[in-house]
Coordinates of C-alpha atoms and ligand atoms in Angstrom, one line a residue:
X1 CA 33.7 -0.9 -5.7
X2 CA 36.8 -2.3 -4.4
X3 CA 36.6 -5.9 -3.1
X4 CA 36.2 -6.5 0.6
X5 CA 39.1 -9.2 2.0
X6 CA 37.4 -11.6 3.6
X7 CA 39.7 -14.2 4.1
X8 CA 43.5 -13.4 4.8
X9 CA 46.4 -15.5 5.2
X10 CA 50.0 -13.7 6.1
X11 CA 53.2 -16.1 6.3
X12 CA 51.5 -19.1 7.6
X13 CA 53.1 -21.6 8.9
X14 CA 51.8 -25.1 9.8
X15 CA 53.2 -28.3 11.7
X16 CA 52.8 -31.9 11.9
X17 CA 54.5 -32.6 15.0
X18 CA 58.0 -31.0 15.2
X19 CA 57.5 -31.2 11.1
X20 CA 57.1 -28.0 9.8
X21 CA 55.5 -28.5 6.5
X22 CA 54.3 -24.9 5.6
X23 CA 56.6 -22.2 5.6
X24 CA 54.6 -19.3 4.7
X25 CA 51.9 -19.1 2.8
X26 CA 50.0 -15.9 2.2
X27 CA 46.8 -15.7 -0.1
X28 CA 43.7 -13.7 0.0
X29 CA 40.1 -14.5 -0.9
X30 CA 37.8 -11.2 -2.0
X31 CA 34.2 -11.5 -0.9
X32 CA 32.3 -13.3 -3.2
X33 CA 35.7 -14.5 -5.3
X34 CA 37.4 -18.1 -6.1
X35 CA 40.9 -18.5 -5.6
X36 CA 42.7 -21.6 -6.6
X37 CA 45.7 -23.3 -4.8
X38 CA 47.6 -25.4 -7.0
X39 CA 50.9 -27.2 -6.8
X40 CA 52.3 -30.7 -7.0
X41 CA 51.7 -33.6 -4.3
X42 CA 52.7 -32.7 -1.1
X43 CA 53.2 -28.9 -1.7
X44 CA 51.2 -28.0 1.5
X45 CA 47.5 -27.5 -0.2
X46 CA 45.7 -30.0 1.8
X47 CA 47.8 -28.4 5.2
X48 CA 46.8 -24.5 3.8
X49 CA 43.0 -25.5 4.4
X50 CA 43.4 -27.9 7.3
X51 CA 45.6 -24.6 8.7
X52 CA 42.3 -22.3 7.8
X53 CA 39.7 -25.5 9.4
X54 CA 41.9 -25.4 12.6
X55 CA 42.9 -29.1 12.1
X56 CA 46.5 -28.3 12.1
X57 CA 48.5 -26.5 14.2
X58 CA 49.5 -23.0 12.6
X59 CA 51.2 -20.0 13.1
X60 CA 51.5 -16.7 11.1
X61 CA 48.1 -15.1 11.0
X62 CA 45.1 -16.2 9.4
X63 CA 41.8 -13.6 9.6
X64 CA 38.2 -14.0 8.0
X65 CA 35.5 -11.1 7.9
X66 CA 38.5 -9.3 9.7
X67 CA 38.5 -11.5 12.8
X68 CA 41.3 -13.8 13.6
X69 CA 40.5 -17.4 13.7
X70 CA 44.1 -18.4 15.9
X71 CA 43.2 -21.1 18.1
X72 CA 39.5 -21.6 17.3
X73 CA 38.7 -25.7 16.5
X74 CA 37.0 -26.9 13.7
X75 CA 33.2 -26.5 14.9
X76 CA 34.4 -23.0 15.9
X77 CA 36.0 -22.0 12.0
X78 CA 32.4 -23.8 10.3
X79 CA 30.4 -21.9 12.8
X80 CA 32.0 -18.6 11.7
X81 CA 30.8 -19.3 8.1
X82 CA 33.5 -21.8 6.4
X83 CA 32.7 -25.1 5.2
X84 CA 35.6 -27.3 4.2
X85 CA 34.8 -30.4 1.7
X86 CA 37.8 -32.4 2.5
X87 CA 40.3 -34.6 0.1
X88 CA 38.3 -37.4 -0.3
X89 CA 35.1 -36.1 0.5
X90 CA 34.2 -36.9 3.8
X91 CA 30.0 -37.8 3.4
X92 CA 28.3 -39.7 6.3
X93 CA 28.2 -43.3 4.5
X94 CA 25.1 -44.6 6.9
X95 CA 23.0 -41.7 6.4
X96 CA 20.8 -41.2 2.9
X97 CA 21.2 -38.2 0.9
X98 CA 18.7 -36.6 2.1
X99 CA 20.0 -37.5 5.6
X100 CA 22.9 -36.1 5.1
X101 CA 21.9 -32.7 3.6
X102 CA 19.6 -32.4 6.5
X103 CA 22.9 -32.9 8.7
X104 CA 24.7 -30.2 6.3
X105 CA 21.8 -27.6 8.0
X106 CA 22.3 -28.6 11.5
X107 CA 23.7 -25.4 12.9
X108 CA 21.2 -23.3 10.9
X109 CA 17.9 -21.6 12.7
X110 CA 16.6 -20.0 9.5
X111 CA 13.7 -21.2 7.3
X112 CA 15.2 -22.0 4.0
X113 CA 16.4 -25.2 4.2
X114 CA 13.8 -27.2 2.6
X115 CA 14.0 -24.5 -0.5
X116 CA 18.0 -25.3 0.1
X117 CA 18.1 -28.9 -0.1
X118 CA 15.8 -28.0 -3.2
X119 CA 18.4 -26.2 -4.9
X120 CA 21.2 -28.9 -4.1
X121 CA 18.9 -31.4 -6.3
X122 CA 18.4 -29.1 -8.8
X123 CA 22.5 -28.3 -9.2
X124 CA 22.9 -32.0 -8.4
X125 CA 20.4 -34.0 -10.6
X126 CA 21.6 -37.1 -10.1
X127 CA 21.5 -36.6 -6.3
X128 CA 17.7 -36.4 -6.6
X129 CA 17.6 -40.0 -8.1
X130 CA 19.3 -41.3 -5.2
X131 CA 17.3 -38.8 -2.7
X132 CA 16.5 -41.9 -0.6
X133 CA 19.8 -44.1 -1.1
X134 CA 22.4 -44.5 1.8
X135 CA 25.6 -42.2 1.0
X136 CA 27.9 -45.2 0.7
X137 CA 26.3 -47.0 -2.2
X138 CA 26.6 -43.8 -3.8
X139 CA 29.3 -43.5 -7.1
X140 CA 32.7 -41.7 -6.1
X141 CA 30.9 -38.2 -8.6
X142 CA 27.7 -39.0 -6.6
X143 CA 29.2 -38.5 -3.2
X144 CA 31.6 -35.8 -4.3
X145 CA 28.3 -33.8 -5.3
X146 CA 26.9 -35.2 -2.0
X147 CA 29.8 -33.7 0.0
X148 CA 29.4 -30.6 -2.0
X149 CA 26.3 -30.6 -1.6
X150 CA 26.5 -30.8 2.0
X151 CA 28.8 -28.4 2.7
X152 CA 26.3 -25.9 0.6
X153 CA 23.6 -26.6 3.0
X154 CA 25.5 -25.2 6.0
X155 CA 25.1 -21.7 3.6
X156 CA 28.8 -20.6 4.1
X157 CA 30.0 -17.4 3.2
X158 CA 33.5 -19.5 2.1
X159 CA 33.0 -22.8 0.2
X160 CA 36.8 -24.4 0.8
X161 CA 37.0 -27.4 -1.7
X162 CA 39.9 -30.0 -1.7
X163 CA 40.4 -32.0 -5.2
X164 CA 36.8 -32.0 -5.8
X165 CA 37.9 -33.8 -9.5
X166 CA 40.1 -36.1 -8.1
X167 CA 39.4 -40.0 -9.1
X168 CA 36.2 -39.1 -11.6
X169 CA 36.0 -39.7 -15.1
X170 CA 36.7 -36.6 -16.8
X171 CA 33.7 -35.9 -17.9
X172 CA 32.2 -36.5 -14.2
X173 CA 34.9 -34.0 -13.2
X174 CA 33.4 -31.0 -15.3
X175 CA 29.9 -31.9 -14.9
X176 CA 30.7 -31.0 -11.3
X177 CA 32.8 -27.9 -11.7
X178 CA 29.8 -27.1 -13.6
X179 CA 28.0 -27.2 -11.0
X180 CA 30.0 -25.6 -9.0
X181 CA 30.4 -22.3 -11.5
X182 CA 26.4 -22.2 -11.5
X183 CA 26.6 -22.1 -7.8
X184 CA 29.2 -19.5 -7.4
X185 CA 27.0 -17.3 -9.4
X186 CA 24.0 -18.0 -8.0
X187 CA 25.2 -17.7 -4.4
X188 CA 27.9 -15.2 -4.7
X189 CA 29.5 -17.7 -1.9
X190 CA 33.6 -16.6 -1.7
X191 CA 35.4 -20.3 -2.9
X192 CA 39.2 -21.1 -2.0
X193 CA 39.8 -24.3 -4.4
X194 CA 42.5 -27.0 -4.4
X195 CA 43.1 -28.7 -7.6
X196 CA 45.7 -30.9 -9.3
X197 CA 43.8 -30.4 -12.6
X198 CA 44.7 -26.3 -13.5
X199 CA 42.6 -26.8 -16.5
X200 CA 39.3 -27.5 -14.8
X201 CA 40.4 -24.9 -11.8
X202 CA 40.9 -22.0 -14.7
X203 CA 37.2 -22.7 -15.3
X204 CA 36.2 -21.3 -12.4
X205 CA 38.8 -19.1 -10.3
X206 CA 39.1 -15.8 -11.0
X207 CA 43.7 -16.2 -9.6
X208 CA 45.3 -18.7 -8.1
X209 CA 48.7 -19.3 -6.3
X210 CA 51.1 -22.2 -7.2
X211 CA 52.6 -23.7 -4.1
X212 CA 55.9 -25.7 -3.8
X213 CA 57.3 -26.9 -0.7
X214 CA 54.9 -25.2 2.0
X215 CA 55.3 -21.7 0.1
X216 CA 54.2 -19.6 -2.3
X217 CA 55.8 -19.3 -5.5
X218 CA 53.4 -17.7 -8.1
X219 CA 50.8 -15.9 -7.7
X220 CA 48.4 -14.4 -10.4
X221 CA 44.9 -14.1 -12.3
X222 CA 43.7 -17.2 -14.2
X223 CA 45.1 -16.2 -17.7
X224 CA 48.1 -14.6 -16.5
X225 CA 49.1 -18.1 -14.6
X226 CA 47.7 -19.9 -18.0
X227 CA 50.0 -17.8 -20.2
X228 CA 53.0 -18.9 -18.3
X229 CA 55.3 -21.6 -19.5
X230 CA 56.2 -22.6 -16.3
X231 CA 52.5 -23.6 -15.5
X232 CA 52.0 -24.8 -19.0
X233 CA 54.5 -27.4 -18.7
X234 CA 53.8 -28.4 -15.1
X235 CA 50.0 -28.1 -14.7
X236 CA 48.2 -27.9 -18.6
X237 CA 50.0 -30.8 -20.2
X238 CA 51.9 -28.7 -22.7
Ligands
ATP1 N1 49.3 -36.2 9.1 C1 50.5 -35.9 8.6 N2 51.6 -36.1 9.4 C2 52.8 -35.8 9.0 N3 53.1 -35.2 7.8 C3 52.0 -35.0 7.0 C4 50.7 -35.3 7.3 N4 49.9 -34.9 6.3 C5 50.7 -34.4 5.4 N5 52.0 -34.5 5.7 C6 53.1 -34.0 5.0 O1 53.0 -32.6 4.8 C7 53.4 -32.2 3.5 C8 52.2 -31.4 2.8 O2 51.1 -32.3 2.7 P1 49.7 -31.9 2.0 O3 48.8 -33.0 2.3 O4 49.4 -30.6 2.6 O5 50.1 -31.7 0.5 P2 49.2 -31.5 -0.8 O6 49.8 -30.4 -1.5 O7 47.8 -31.5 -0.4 O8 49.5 -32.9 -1.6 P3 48.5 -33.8 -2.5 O9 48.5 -33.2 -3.8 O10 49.2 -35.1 -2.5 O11 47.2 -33.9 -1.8 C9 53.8 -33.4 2.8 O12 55.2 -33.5 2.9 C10 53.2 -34.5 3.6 O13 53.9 -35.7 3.5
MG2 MG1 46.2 -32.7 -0.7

């Protein structure tokens, strides 16, 4: 069976101000795939998921489960089924963990939550220590698994994650893309991924596209972008 599309973005464009700082981007995210954005600081990653979140003003055309989300506001995108772990996480710092994955469920009318904020302890063992701890006194891994963890209760059909590795130890940083594998295959939850380090995103997308400047300018699967000199040099140390 062919993939379904379910999320779509053609020639986007984004602004800051009068500052354009995308210029078009276009990607696509199959149901139930991972797609990685990569590129260096300030290519327009962070901007391509704030365009998605309706945080940013955008133009060009940007559609999920075949519906266009121009002009909706955040609440309006998470409602439709995306949940967006921000660049630097983004974790209510008063509330305990278990406070805050209750907060992650907030919209949800279903029954499964208590089995859910089971499964987030199970993928997250070291949140389950900590079940009872305020969110601030957490480590920077803890409360990057928090905010994933969060963002999982809301049960998205897209998990958007912005440098989910970013200031961990490196062995913090696989432990968690670990997690996040496990989760993609348990789920089946769609996954559009921002991430300086290619060799942790490889692990887990099935293509990516390389940004510079507020545009595409590569696009490929996992081992055809790892084959490539270009990205070898730039994004794999060698
Ligand atoms: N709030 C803002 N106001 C004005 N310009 C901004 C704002 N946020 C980002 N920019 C600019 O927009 C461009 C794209 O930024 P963006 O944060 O999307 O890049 P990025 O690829 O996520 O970079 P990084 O790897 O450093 O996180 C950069 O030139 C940046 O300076
Ligand atoms: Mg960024």
């Amino acid at each position: 069976m062919r993939p379904v599309t379910l999320l779509e973005l053609t020639e986007v464009t984004a602004f800051y101000g009068p500052v354009q700082v995308l210029d078009t981007v276009s990607l696509s995210v199959p149901d139930g795939g991972a797609v990685g954005i990569l590129g260096a600081n300030g290519a327009g990653k962070t901007t391509t998921l704030r365009a998605i979140s309706g945080s940013v003003r955008s133009g060009g055309r940007i559609t999920f489960d075949g519906q266009s989300l121009h002009g909706l506001r955040p609440e309006q995108v998470a409602a439709r089924g995306i949940a967006h772990v921000p660049e630097g996480r983004g974790t209510l710092g008063q509330l305990t963990v278990r406070e805050n994955l209750r907060v992650g469920a907030y919209r949800r009318k279903d029954k499964g939550v208590a089995a859910d904020v089971d499964y987030c302890l199970d993928l997250f063992p070291q949140l389950k220590e900590r079940i009872t701890s305020t969110a601030s006194t957490l480590s920077g891994g803890e409360q990057q698994m928090l905010a994933i963890a969060r963002a999982v209760m809301a049960k998205p059909r897209l998990l958007m994650l912005d440098e989910a590795s970013l200031g961990l130890a490196p062995s913090t940083g696989k432990s968690v893309y670990e997690a996040i594998r496990r989760l993609r295959l348990d789920s089946g939850i769609a996954m559009l991924v921002v991430e300086q380090n290619a060799n942790l995103a490889f692990t887990l997308v099935d293509t990516a596209t390389v940004l510079e400047t507020g545009r595409n300018v590569l696009t490929g699967t996992s081992a055809e972008l790892k084959g490539m000199d270009e990205i070898r040099r730039a994004y794999l140390g060698g």
